[in-house]
Coordinates of C-alpha atoms and ligand atoms in Angstrom, one line a residue:
X1 CA 0.2 0.0 0.1
X2 CA 1.8 3.3 -1.1
X3 CA -1.0 6.3 -0.4
X4 CA 1.2 8.8 -1.6
X5 CA 1.3 7.4 -5.3
X6 CA 0.2 9.1 -8.0
X7 CA -0.4 6.8 -11.2
X8 CA 0.1 8.9 -14.6
X9 CA -3.9 9.8 -15.1
X10 CA -5.8 7.8 -17.9
X11 CA -7.0 9.4 -21.0
X12 CA -8.4 6.9 -23.7
X13 CA -6.7 6.1 -26.6
X14 CA -7.4 8.4 -29.8
X15 CA -9.1 6.2 -32.3
X16 CA -6.9 5.9 -35.6
X17 CA -9.1 6.7 -38.4
X18 CA -7.0 4.8 -41.2
X19 CA -8.1 6.6 -43.8
X20 CA -6.3 6.5 -47.6
X21 CA -3.2 8.4 -47.8
X22 CA -2.8 8.1 -44.3
X23 CA 0.8 6.3 -42.7
X24 CA -1.4 4.7 -40.2
X25 CA -3.1 2.9 -43.0
X26 CA 0.2 2.3 -45.1
X27 CA 2.1 0.6 -41.7
X28 CA -1.3 -1.5 -41.2
X29 CA -1.4 -2.8 -44.6
X30 CA 2.5 -3.9 -44.3
X31 CA 2.0 -5.2 -41.3
X32 CA -1.0 -7.6 -42.4
X33 CA 0.8 -8.0 -46.0
X34 CA 3.9 -9.8 -43.6
X35 CA 1.9 -11.6 -41.1
X36 CA -0.6 -13.0 -43.8
X37 CA 2.7 -14.5 -45.5
X38 CA 4.0 -16.3 -42.9
X39 CA 2.8 -19.8 -40.4
X40 CA 3.8 -19.3 -37.3
X41 CA 4.2 -22.0 -34.9
X42 CA 2.6 -21.3 -31.3
X43 CA 3.9 -23.2 -27.8
X44 CA 2.2 -23.1 -24.8
X45 CA 3.6 -20.4 -22.0
X46 CA 3.8 -22.1 -19.0
X47 CA 6.3 -20.1 -16.5
X48 CA 7.9 -18.0 -18.5
X49 CA 9.1 -21.2 -20.7
X50 CA 8.0 -22.2 -24.1
X51 CA 6.2 -25.8 -24.3
X52 CA 5.6 -27.6 -27.2
X53 CA 3.4 -31.1 -27.1
X54 CA 3.2 -32.1 -30.7
X55 CA -0.6 -32.2 -30.5
X56 CA -1.7 -29.3 -32.6
X57 CA -4.7 -27.5 -34.1
X58 CA -4.9 -24.7 -36.3
X59 CA -5.9 -21.2 -36.6
X60 CA -6.9 -20.0 -39.8
X61 CA -8.7 -16.7 -41.2
X62 CA -12.5 -16.7 -40.9
X63 CA -12.8 -14.9 -44.2
X64 CA -10.5 -17.5 -46.2
X65 CA -10.8 -20.6 -44.1
X66 CA -8.1 -22.0 -46.2
X67 CA -5.3 -19.6 -45.1
X68 CA -3.5 -21.3 -42.1
X69 CA -2.5 -18.8 -39.9
X70 CA -0.6 -20.4 -37.0
X71 CA -0.3 -24.0 -35.8
X72 CA -0.7 -24.1 -32.0
X73 CA 0.5 -26.6 -29.7
X74 CA -2.4 -27.9 -27.2
X75 CA -2.0 -28.6 -23.6
X76 CA -2.0 -31.9 -21.9
X77 CA -2.5 -33.5 -18.3
X78 CA 0.9 -32.4 -17.6
X79 CA 1.1 -29.1 -19.1
X80 CA -2.6 -28.1 -17.4
X81 CA -0.7 -29.8 -13.7
X82 CA 3.1 -27.5 -14.4
X83 CA 0.7 -24.1 -15.6
X84 CA -1.1 -24.8 -12.4
X85 CA 2.3 -25.1 -10.6
X86 CA 3.7 -22.5 -12.2
X87 CA 1.0 -20.0 -11.3
X88 CA 1.1 -21.4 -7.2
X89 CA 5.3 -20.5 -7.5
X90 CA 5.2 -16.7 -9.3
X91 CA 2.3 -15.8 -6.9
X92 CA 4.9 -16.1 -3.5
X93 CA 6.9 -12.8 -5.3
X94 CA 4.3 -10.9 -7.2
X95 CA 2.0 -10.7 -4.6
X96 CA 4.4 -9.3 -2.2
X97 CA 5.7 -6.4 -5.1
X98 CA 4.5 -3.3 -4.4
X99 CA 1.5 -3.1 -6.3
X100 CA 2.8 0.3 -8.0
X101 CA 5.5 -2.3 -9.4
X102 CA 2.8 -4.5 -10.9
X103 CA 0.9 -1.3 -12.2
X104 CA 4.2 0.2 -14.1
X105 CA 4.3 -3.9 -15.9
X106 CA 0.5 -2.7 -17.6
X107 CA 1.4 0.9 -18.3
X108 CA 4.3 -0.2 -20.2
X109 CA 2.1 -2.9 -22.3
X110 CA 0.1 0.0 -22.6
X111 CA 2.7 2.2 -24.0
X112 CA 4.4 -0.4 -26.0
X113 CA 0.5 -1.4 -27.3
X114 CA -0.1 2.2 -28.4
X115 CA 3.3 2.5 -30.7
X116 CA 5.7 -0.5 -31.7
X117 CA 2.7 -3.5 -31.1
X118 CA -0.2 -2.0 -32.2
X119 CA -0.1 -2.9 -35.6
X120 CA 1.0 -6.1 -34.8
X121 CA -2.5 -6.6 -32.3
X122 CA -4.6 -5.2 -35.0
X123 CA -3.5 -7.2 -37.7
X124 CA -3.3 -10.3 -36.0
X125 CA -7.2 -9.5 -34.7
X126 CA -8.1 -8.8 -38.8
X127 CA -6.6 -11.5 -39.4
X128 CA -7.5 -14.2 -37.2
X129 CA -10.7 -12.6 -36.3
X130 CA -12.2 -11.1 -39.2
X131 CA -12.5 -7.8 -37.8
X132 CA -12.5 -4.3 -39.9
X133 CA -9.5 -2.0 -39.3
X134 CA -11.8 0.2 -38.0
X135 CA -12.9 -2.6 -35.4
X136 CA -9.7 -4.1 -34.7
X137 CA -8.7 -1.1 -33.7
X138 CA -11.2 -0.1 -31.7
X139 CA -10.7 -3.3 -29.5
X140 CA -7.1 -4.8 -30.1
X141 CA -5.6 -1.3 -29.9
X142 CA -7.8 1.4 -28.0
X143 CA -9.8 -1.0 -25.6
X144 CA -7.0 -2.7 -24.4
X145 CA -4.8 -0.3 -23.7
X146 CA -7.9 1.9 -21.8
X147 CA -8.0 -1.8 -19.6
X148 CA -4.4 -1.3 -18.7
X149 CA -4.1 2.4 -18.3
X150 CA -7.6 2.7 -16.4
X151 CA -7.2 -0.5 -14.3
X152 CA -4.5 1.0 -13.2
X153 CA -6.2 3.9 -11.8
X154 CA -9.1 2.2 -10.2
X155 CA -6.4 -0.1 -8.6
X156 CA -5.1 3.3 -7.5
X157 CA -8.4 4.1 -6.0
X158 CA -9.2 1.0 -4.5
X159 CA -5.8 0.9 -2.4
X160 CA -6.8 3.9 -1.2
X161 CA -9.8 3.7 0.1
X162 CA -8.7 2.9 4.3
X163 CA -10.9 3.1 7.0
X164 CA -11.5 5.7 9.8
X165 CA -8.5 5.4 13.0
X166 CA -9.5 6.3 16.4
X167 CA -7.5 8.1 18.7
X168 CA -4.7 5.9 19.9
X169 CA -5.0 3.4 17.1
X170 CA -4.3 2.8 13.5
X171 CA -6.7 1.0 11.5
X172 CA -5.9 -0.3 7.5
X173 CA -7.1 -2.1 5.0
X174 CA -4.5 -4.9 3.3
X175 CA -5.6 -5.3 -0.4
X176 CA -4.3 -9.4 -0.7
X177 CA -4.5 -11.3 -3.7
X178 CA -6.6 -14.5 -3.3
X179 CA -5.1 -17.2 -2.0
X180 CA -4.5 -19.8 -4.8
X181 CA -4.8 -19.2 -8.5
X182 CA -7.1 -17.6 -11.0
X183 CA -8.5 -19.0 -13.9
X184 CA -9.2 -16.5 -16.9
X185 CA -11.3 -18.0 -19.5
X186 CA -11.2 -15.7 -22.5
X187 CA -13.6 -15.2 -25.8
X188 CA -12.9 -14.7 -29.3
X189 CA -14.6 -12.1 -30.1
X190 CA -12.7 -9.4 -28.4
X191 CA -9.2 -9.3 -28.2
X192 CA -9.2 -6.4 -26.0
X193 CA -11.5 -8.8 -23.3
X194 CA -8.5 -11.6 -24.2
X195 CA -6.0 -9.1 -22.6
X196 CA -8.1 -8.0 -19.8
X197 CA -9.2 -11.2 -18.4
X198 CA -5.7 -12.5 -17.1
X199 CA -4.5 -9.1 -16.4
X200 CA -7.3 -7.6 -14.2
X201 CA -6.6 -10.1 -11.4
X202 CA -2.8 -9.9 -12.2
X203 CA -2.7 -6.5 -11.8
X204 CA -4.1 -7.1 -8.0
X205 CA -1.2 -9.6 -6.9
X206 CA -2.9 -12.8 -8.7
X207 CA -1.3 -14.9 -10.6
X208 CA -3.0 -16.9 -13.6
X209 CA -4.1 -20.1 -15.4
X210 CA -5.2 -18.4 -18.9
X211 CA -6.9 -20.4 -21.2
X212 CA -7.2 -18.4 -25.0
X213 CA -10.4 -19.3 -26.8
X214 CA -9.8 -22.0 -29.4
X215 CA -10.0 -19.9 -32.7
X216 CA -8.3 -17.5 -31.6
X217 CA -4.8 -18.1 -30.0
X218 CA -3.4 -16.5 -32.4
X219 CA -3.9 -12.9 -31.2
X220 CA -4.4 -14.2 -27.4
X221 CA -0.2 -15.5 -28.5
X222 CA 0.8 -11.8 -29.5
X223 CA -1.0 -10.3 -26.2
X224 CA 1.3 -12.7 -23.9
X225 CA 4.1 -11.6 -26.1
X226 CA 3.7 -8.2 -25.7
X227 CA 3.0 -8.6 -22.0
X228 CA 6.2 -10.7 -22.0
X229 CA 8.0 -7.9 -23.2
X230 CA 6.4 -5.2 -20.6
X231 CA 8.3 -6.7 -17.9
X232 CA 5.5 -9.1 -17.1
X233 CA 7.5 -11.8 -14.5
X234 CA 7.3 -15.4 -16.0
X235 CA 4.6 -17.9 -14.3
X236 CA 2.4 -14.8 -13.2
X237 CA -0.1 -15.3 -16.3
X238 CA 0.3 -18.7 -18.3
X239 CA -0.9 -19.3 -21.6
X240 CA -2.1 -22.4 -22.1
X241 CA -4.4 -23.4 -25.4
X242 CA -5.8 -26.5 -24.9
X243 CA -9.5 -28.6 -24.8
X244 CA -11.8 -26.5 -22.3
X245 CA -13.6 -29.1 -21.3
X246 CA -10.1 -30.9 -19.7
X247 CA -8.5 -27.5 -18.8
X248 CA -11.7 -26.7 -16.8
X249 CA -11.9 -30.0 -14.7
X250 CA -8.3 -29.9 -13.6
X251 CA -8.2 -26.1 -12.9
X252 CA -11.9 -26.4 -11.0
X253 CA -10.8 -29.8 -8.8
X254 CA -7.9 -28.2 -7.6
X255 CA -7.8 -26.9 -3.9
X256 CA -5.6 -24.2 -5.0
X257 CA -8.7 -22.7 -7.7
X258 CA -9.4 -18.8 -6.2
X259 CA -11.2 -17.6 -8.8
X260 CA -12.1 -17.6 -12.3
X261 CA -12.5 -14.6 -14.7
X262 CA -14.8 -15.6 -17.8
X263 CA -16.6 -14.2 -20.7
X264 CA -18.0 -17.2 -23.3
X265 CA -21.6 -18.6 -23.5
X266 CA -24.1 -18.8 -20.3
X267 CA -24.3 -22.7 -20.6
X268 CA -20.5 -22.9 -20.1
X269 CA -20.7 -20.5 -17.0
X270 CA -23.5 -22.3 -15.6
X271 CA -21.6 -25.5 -16.1
X272 CA -18.7 -24.0 -14.4
X273 CA -20.4 -22.9 -11.2
X274 CA -22.5 -26.3 -10.8
X275 CA -19.0 -28.0 -10.6
X276 CA -17.5 -25.1 -8.2
X277 CA -20.8 -25.5 -6.2
X278 CA -20.0 -29.6 -5.9
X279 CA -16.5 -29.2 -5.5
X280 CA -17.1 -26.6 -2.9
X281 CA -15.6 -28.2 -0.2
X282 CA -12.1 -28.6 -1.8
X283 CA -11.4 -25.5 -1.7
X284 CA -9.2 -23.5 0.7
X285 CA -11.3 -20.3 0.3
X286 CA -14.6 -19.7 -1.5
X287 CA -13.7 -18.8 -4.9
X288 CA -15.0 -15.9 -6.8
X289 CA -17.2 -16.3 -10.0
X290 CA -17.2 -13.7 -12.1
X291 CA -18.7 -13.9 -15.5
X292 CA -20.0 -12.1 -18.8
X293 CA -22.0 -14.6 -20.5
X294 CA -25.0 -13.9 -23.0
X295 CA -27.2 -11.2 -24.7
X296 CA -30.5 -10.9 -26.3
X297 CA -29.9 -7.2 -27.2
X298 CA -32.5 -4.8 -27.8
X299 CA -33.7 -1.3 -29.5
X300 CA -37.1 -0.2 -28.0
X301 CA -38.0 3.1 -30.4
X302 CA -41.0 5.6 -29.1
X303 CA -43.3 6.6 -31.8
X304 CA -41.4 10.0 -31.2
X305 CA -38.2 8.6 -32.4
X306 CA -35.8 10.1 -34.7
X307 CA -35.8 7.7 -37.7
X308 CA -32.4 8.5 -39.6
X309 CA -30.5 8.0 -36.1
X310 CA -32.8 5.0 -35.3
X311 CA -31.4 3.8 -39.0
X312 CA -27.6 3.9 -38.1
X313 CA -27.8 2.8 -35.1
X314 CA -29.8 -0.2 -36.1
X315 CA -27.2 -1.0 -39.1
X316 CA -24.1 -0.5 -36.8
X317 CA -25.5 -2.3 -33.5
X318 CA -26.4 -4.8 -35.4
X319 CA -24.3 -5.5 -38.1
X320 CA -20.6 -4.4 -36.7
X321 CA -18.2 -7.4 -36.4
X322 CA -20.9 -9.3 -38.2
X323 CA -23.3 -9.1 -34.8
X324 CA -20.9 -11.1 -32.8
X325 CA -20.4 -8.8 -30.5
X326 CA -22.0 -9.6 -27.1
X327 CA -23.3 -6.4 -27.0
X328 CA -25.0 -6.5 -31.0
X329 CA -28.6 -5.6 -31.3
X330 CA -30.2 -8.5 -31.9
X331 CA -34.2 -7.6 -31.4
X332 CA -36.0 -4.5 -32.4
X333 CA -39.3 -3.0 -31.4
X334 CA -40.7 -0.2 -33.8
X335 CA -43.9 1.2 -33.6
X336 CA -45.9 1.1 -36.8
X337 CA -46.3 4.7 -37.9
X338 CA -42.6 5.2 -37.7
X339 CA -41.7 1.7 -39.3
X340 CA -43.7 2.9 -42.2
X341 CA -41.6 6.0 -42.3
X342 CA -38.0 4.3 -42.3
X343 CA -38.8 0.6 -43.3
X344 CA -37.2 1.4 -47.1
X345 CA -34.2 3.5 -45.8
X346 CA -33.0 1.1 -43.2
X347 CA -33.4 -2.1 -46.0
X348 CA -31.5 -0.2 -48.8
X349 CA -28.5 0.8 -46.1
X350 CA -28.7 -3.1 -45.1
X351 CA -28.3 -3.9 -48.8
X352 CA -25.7 -1.2 -49.6
X353 CA -23.4 -3.2 -47.3
X354 CA -20.1 -4.5 -48.2
X355 CA -18.9 -7.3 -46.7
X356 CA -16.0 -9.5 -47.8
X357 CA -12.0 -9.9 -46.8
X358 CA -10.9 -7.5 -44.0
X359 CA -7.5 -6.6 -45.2
X360 CA -10.1 -5.0 -48.3
X361 CA -10.3 -1.5 -46.5
X362 CA -14.0 -1.1 -48.2
X363 CA -16.0 -3.9 -46.3
X364 CA -17.8 -2.8 -43.3
X365 CA -18.1 -6.5 -42.3
X366 CA -15.8 -10.0 -42.6
X367 CA -17.1 -13.4 -42.0
X368 CA -18.6 -15.3 -38.7
X369 CA -15.6 -16.6 -36.8
X370 CA -16.2 -20.6 -37.9
X371 CA -17.9 -23.1 -39.1
X372 CA -20.0 -24.1 -36.1
X373 CA -21.0 -20.4 -35.7
X374 CA -22.0 -20.1 -39.9
X375 CA -23.9 -23.0 -39.3
X376 CA -25.5 -22.0 -36.3
X377 CA -26.8 -18.5 -37.6
X378 CA -27.9 -19.9 -41.5
X379 CA -29.9 -22.3 -39.2
X380 CA -32.0 -19.7 -37.8
X381 CA -32.2 -17.8 -40.8
X382 CA -33.6 -20.6 -43.0
X383 CA -35.7 -21.7 -40.6
X384 CA -37.2 -18.2 -40.3
X385 CA -38.3 -18.4 -44.3
X386 CA -40.0 -21.6 -44.0
X387 CA -41.7 -20.0 -40.8
X388 CA -45.1 -18.3 -41.1
X389 CA -44.6 -16.6 -38.3
X390 CA -41.7 -14.5 -40.0
X391 CA -40.1 -12.8 -43.2
X392 CA -36.7 -12.2 -44.3
X393 CA -36.7 -8.6 -45.2
X394 CA -33.3 -8.4 -46.4
X395 CA -30.4 -10.6 -46.7
X396 CA -30.3 -14.0 -45.7
X397 CA -27.4 -15.2 -48.2
X398 CA -24.7 -16.9 -47.3
X399 CA -21.4 -18.6 -48.8
X400 CA -19.2 -20.5 -46.9
X401 CA -17.3 -22.1 -49.4
X402 CA -13.8 -19.5 -49.0
X403 CA -15.1 -17.7 -46.0
X404 CA -17.8 -17.7 -43.6
X405 CA -19.8 -15.2 -44.7
X406 CA -23.3 -14.2 -43.8
X407 CA -24.9 -11.4 -45.4
X408 CA -27.1 -8.9 -43.0
X409 CA -30.1 -9.9 -42.3
X410 CA -32.9 -8.7 -40.7
X411 CA -36.2 -10.7 -40.3
X412 CA -39.7 -9.3 -39.2
X413 CA -41.3 -11.2 -36.4
X414 CA -45.0 -11.6 -36.7
X415 CA -45.1 -12.6 -33.0
X416 CA -43.1 -10.7 -30.2
X417 CA -42.3 -14.3 -29.2
X418 CA -40.7 -15.9 -32.5
X419 CA -37.6 -17.6 -31.6
X420 CA -35.4 -15.3 -33.0
X421 CA -36.8 -12.5 -31.0
X422 CA -35.6 -14.6 -27.9
X423 CA -32.6 -16.6 -28.4
X424 CA -28.9 -15.5 -28.7
X425 CA -27.8 -15.9 -32.7
X426 CA -24.4 -14.2 -32.4
X427 CA -24.1 -13.3 -36.0
X428 CA -25.4 -10.9 -38.3
X429 CA -29.4 -11.3 -37.7
X430 CA -31.7 -8.6 -36.3
X431 CA -35.6 -9.4 -35.9
X432 CA -38.0 -6.8 -35.9
X433 CA -41.3 -6.4 -34.1
X434 CA -44.0 -4.0 -35.6
X435 CA -46.0 -3.2 -32.7
X436 CA -49.0 -0.4 -32.6
X437 CA -48.1 2.7 -31.7
X438 CA -51.0 2.9 -28.3
X439 CA -49.3 0.0 -27.1
X440 CA -46.0 1.6 -25.6
X441 CA -46.2 0.9 -22.1
X442 CA -47.1 -2.9 -23.0
X443 CA -44.1 -2.9 -25.6
X444 CA -41.8 -2.4 -22.5
X445 CA -42.8 -4.9 -20.9
X446 CA -42.5 -7.3 -23.7
X447 CA -38.6 -6.0 -23.6
X448 CA -38.4 -6.5 -20.4
X449 CA -39.8 -10.0 -20.4
X450 CA -38.8 -11.7 -23.5
X451 CA -35.4 -13.2 -22.8
X452 CA -33.5 -14.3 -19.5
X453 CA -31.2 -12.1 -20.5
X454 CA -29.7 -8.4 -19.5
X455 CA -26.6 -7.2 -21.4
X456 CA -27.6 -4.3 -23.1
X457 CA -30.2 -2.2 -24.4
X458 CA -31.1 0.9 -26.2
X459 CA -34.2 3.2 -26.4
X460 CA -35.1 5.8 -29.0
X461 CA -36.8 8.8 -28.4
X462 CA -37.3 12.4 -28.6
X463 CA -40.1 12.7 -26.2
X464 CA -38.5 12.7 -22.3
X465 CA -41.4 11.6 -20.9
X466 CA -40.6 8.4 -22.8
X467 CA -37.2 7.9 -22.0
X468 CA -37.8 8.1 -18.4
X469 CA -40.4 5.6 -18.9
X470 CA -38.7 3.2 -20.4
X471 CA -35.2 4.1 -17.7
X472 CA -38.3 2.3 -15.5
X473 CA -39.6 -0.5 -17.4
X474 CA -36.5 -1.7 -18.3
X475 CA -34.3 -0.9 -14.9
X476 CA -32.9 -4.6 -14.7
X477 CA -32.9 -5.2 -18.3
X478 CA -29.8 -4.3 -19.5
X479 CA -26.3 -3.6 -17.3
X480 CA -25.5 -0.9 -20.1
X481 CA -28.8 0.9 -21.1
X482 CA -28.1 3.6 -23.7
X483 CA -30.8 6.6 -25.0
X484 CA -30.4 7.3 -29.0
X485 CA -27.6 5.3 -29.4
X486 CA -26.7 2.1 -30.4
X487 CA -26.0 -0.8 -27.6
X488 CA -22.8 -1.6 -28.5
X489 CA -19.2 0.4 -28.4
X490 CA -18.6 0.7 -24.4
X491 CA -15.4 2.5 -24.1
X492 CA -13.2 1.7 -20.6
X493 CA -13.9 4.4 -18.0
X494 CA -16.9 6.2 -20.0
X495 CA -19.1 3.1 -19.9
X496 CA -18.4 0.0 -17.9
X497 CA -19.8 -3.1 -19.2
X498 CA -21.7 -5.9 -17.8
X499 CA -25.0 -7.2 -17.6
X500 CA -27.0 -9.3 -15.1
X501 CA -29.7 -11.9 -15.3
X502 CA -28.9 -14.4 -17.2
X503 CA -26.3 -12.4 -18.6
X504 CA -23.2 -13.0 -15.9
X505 CA -22.2 -11.5 -12.4
X506 CA -22.4 -7.6 -13.7
X507 CA -19.1 -7.0 -12.3
X508 CA -18.3 -4.5 -14.6
X509 CA -15.1 -4.8 -17.1
X510 CA -13.1 -1.7 -16.6
X511 CA -13.6 -0.5 -13.8
X512 CA -13.1 -0.9 -9.6
X513 CA -16.1 -2.8 -9.2
X514 CA -13.9 -5.8 -11.6
X515 CA -11.2 -5.3 -9.4
X516 CA -12.5 -5.5 -5.7
X517 CA -13.3 -9.4 -6.6
X518 CA -10.0 -10.1 -6.9
X519 CA -9.0 -8.9 -3.7
X520 CA -9.4 -10.4 -0.5
X521 CA -9.1 -7.4 2.2
X522 CA -7.2 -8.0 5.7
X523 CA -8.5 -5.5 8.0
X524 CA -5.2 -4.5 10.6
X525 CA -6.0 -3.0 14.0
X526 CA -3.1 -1.4 15.6
X527 CA -3.0 -0.1 19.3
X528 CA -0.4 2.5 19.9
X529 CA -0.6 2.2 23.7
X530 CA -2.4 -1.1 24.5
X531 CA -4.6 -0.9 28.0
X532 CA -2.5 -2.9 30.9
X533 CA -5.7 -3.1 33.0
X534 CA -8.6 -5.4 32.0
X535 CA -11.0 -3.2 34.8
X536 CA -13.2 -0.6 33.0
X537 CA -13.8 2.5 34.7
X538 CA -17.5 1.9 35.6
X539 CA -16.6 -0.9 37.8
X540 CA -14.6 1.6 39.9
X541 CA -15.6 1.3 43.8
X542 CA -19.0 4.9 44.6
Ligands
SIN601 C1 -19.0 -6.9 -26.0 O1 -18.0 -7.4 -24.9 O2 -19.3 -8.1 -26.4 C2 -18.9 -5.5 -26.5 C3 -18.6 -4.3 -25.9 C4 -19.6 -3.1 -26.1 O3 -19.6 -3.4 -27.5 O4 -19.9 -2.3 -25.8

């Protein structure tokens, strides 16, 4: 605890635009070319050592799945065990470092990422996750830089939060790391989340076993190397690609398991919770369970909404990054009067979207992440095509021959409980339900009750009373609630991100609320001059 330490005040990393003719565009294109021309081998990183098992899996480009980017070594029982041991060993020293020394590793990582590593992480994300230059920039560069700089600032505030001391004594809170190791399981859709889930517990003195997403070991590896270049000591974060079930079973069976930091699907998260419950008697402490999972994110428009703003929010909110953001809009409720005014413009905007290889900067969308996602998303569209309860208004075409491409699709549901209004699809499919204008209050109720999730949502209205009504009716329907803005694009330090209900534990990534989950406070009370007589004054003779 060093109360007099002042970390640099964070500011959000400016977003580079990559417009034609700019040096940043030239540099990024050169890096894309270089990385696409190589096929790298990715080892596990355990206790600072590279480990090659010979059991491998491939990472490919989703928009050109015949092109392999990396051959990745896969952990087995021996390596998982070694990673758990390496984390425990590293904790002995790392947890005792002054917190500002740990912070400086992340501040250096942020600085490297803002400068010499920026193109590498952006290009890895564009090639391996099929993000456009803009989507990669706001994720792999800006958001990850922000996570590192802002988390340090939030940690400083947390450490400074100290109790009062009555005269003659000194009370302190010591923010210890958790007693054990933390398991970080990261998703494919955000490089920044992959970079944040292992490092936010590490900043607070924990050591980590990190299982990167199966399809994104490529960008994950570069994050691990960035952290190494920033001075992260060996064993603090152990990079362990492998079979999710096997790693999870071994990690959750360890008595030293102290917490899980997860982003992924709701069923997987719930299965972790069940296993942790079954193993609870084995653990040294009650593990911290922190997870951000699914969503069925909504846009609800009032009759007073600005139609053009609504159209733009729908296009960006539903289709950027192919609808694969946890926050992506996937159901919209629009009053009949407004729908008549905006439908044609919305459909023609969606028709105009260019999709393809993300190294072609004219594209607004790339491919979905893999074949499994491609099949799942297209099955929803095919079912809608054959259903009397829904119409395909635009899109619906798909082609998986070279890359996993699905055109941005808008369905119109005739019933508000049609399956695509309720279930998470995680792809470029938005379903619209057109409601009678005079049923605003009933529609807000529908929005609230239609899905088990509560991640993001947006209301569009110019009538302030309608906004106030939506605030109240949808109070628990979204952890990130937007007024006259799309429900995606949360910025660290500005809109802390996370949802409740089936969407997760709402421990807001990129905020002090998250960091507090990774410490176990010890209260210290010290008397300067302790009493030497057990008798209290009231006991004196009259
Ligand atoms: C996400 O975590 O999926 C997205 C964050 C955002 O777009 O606001």
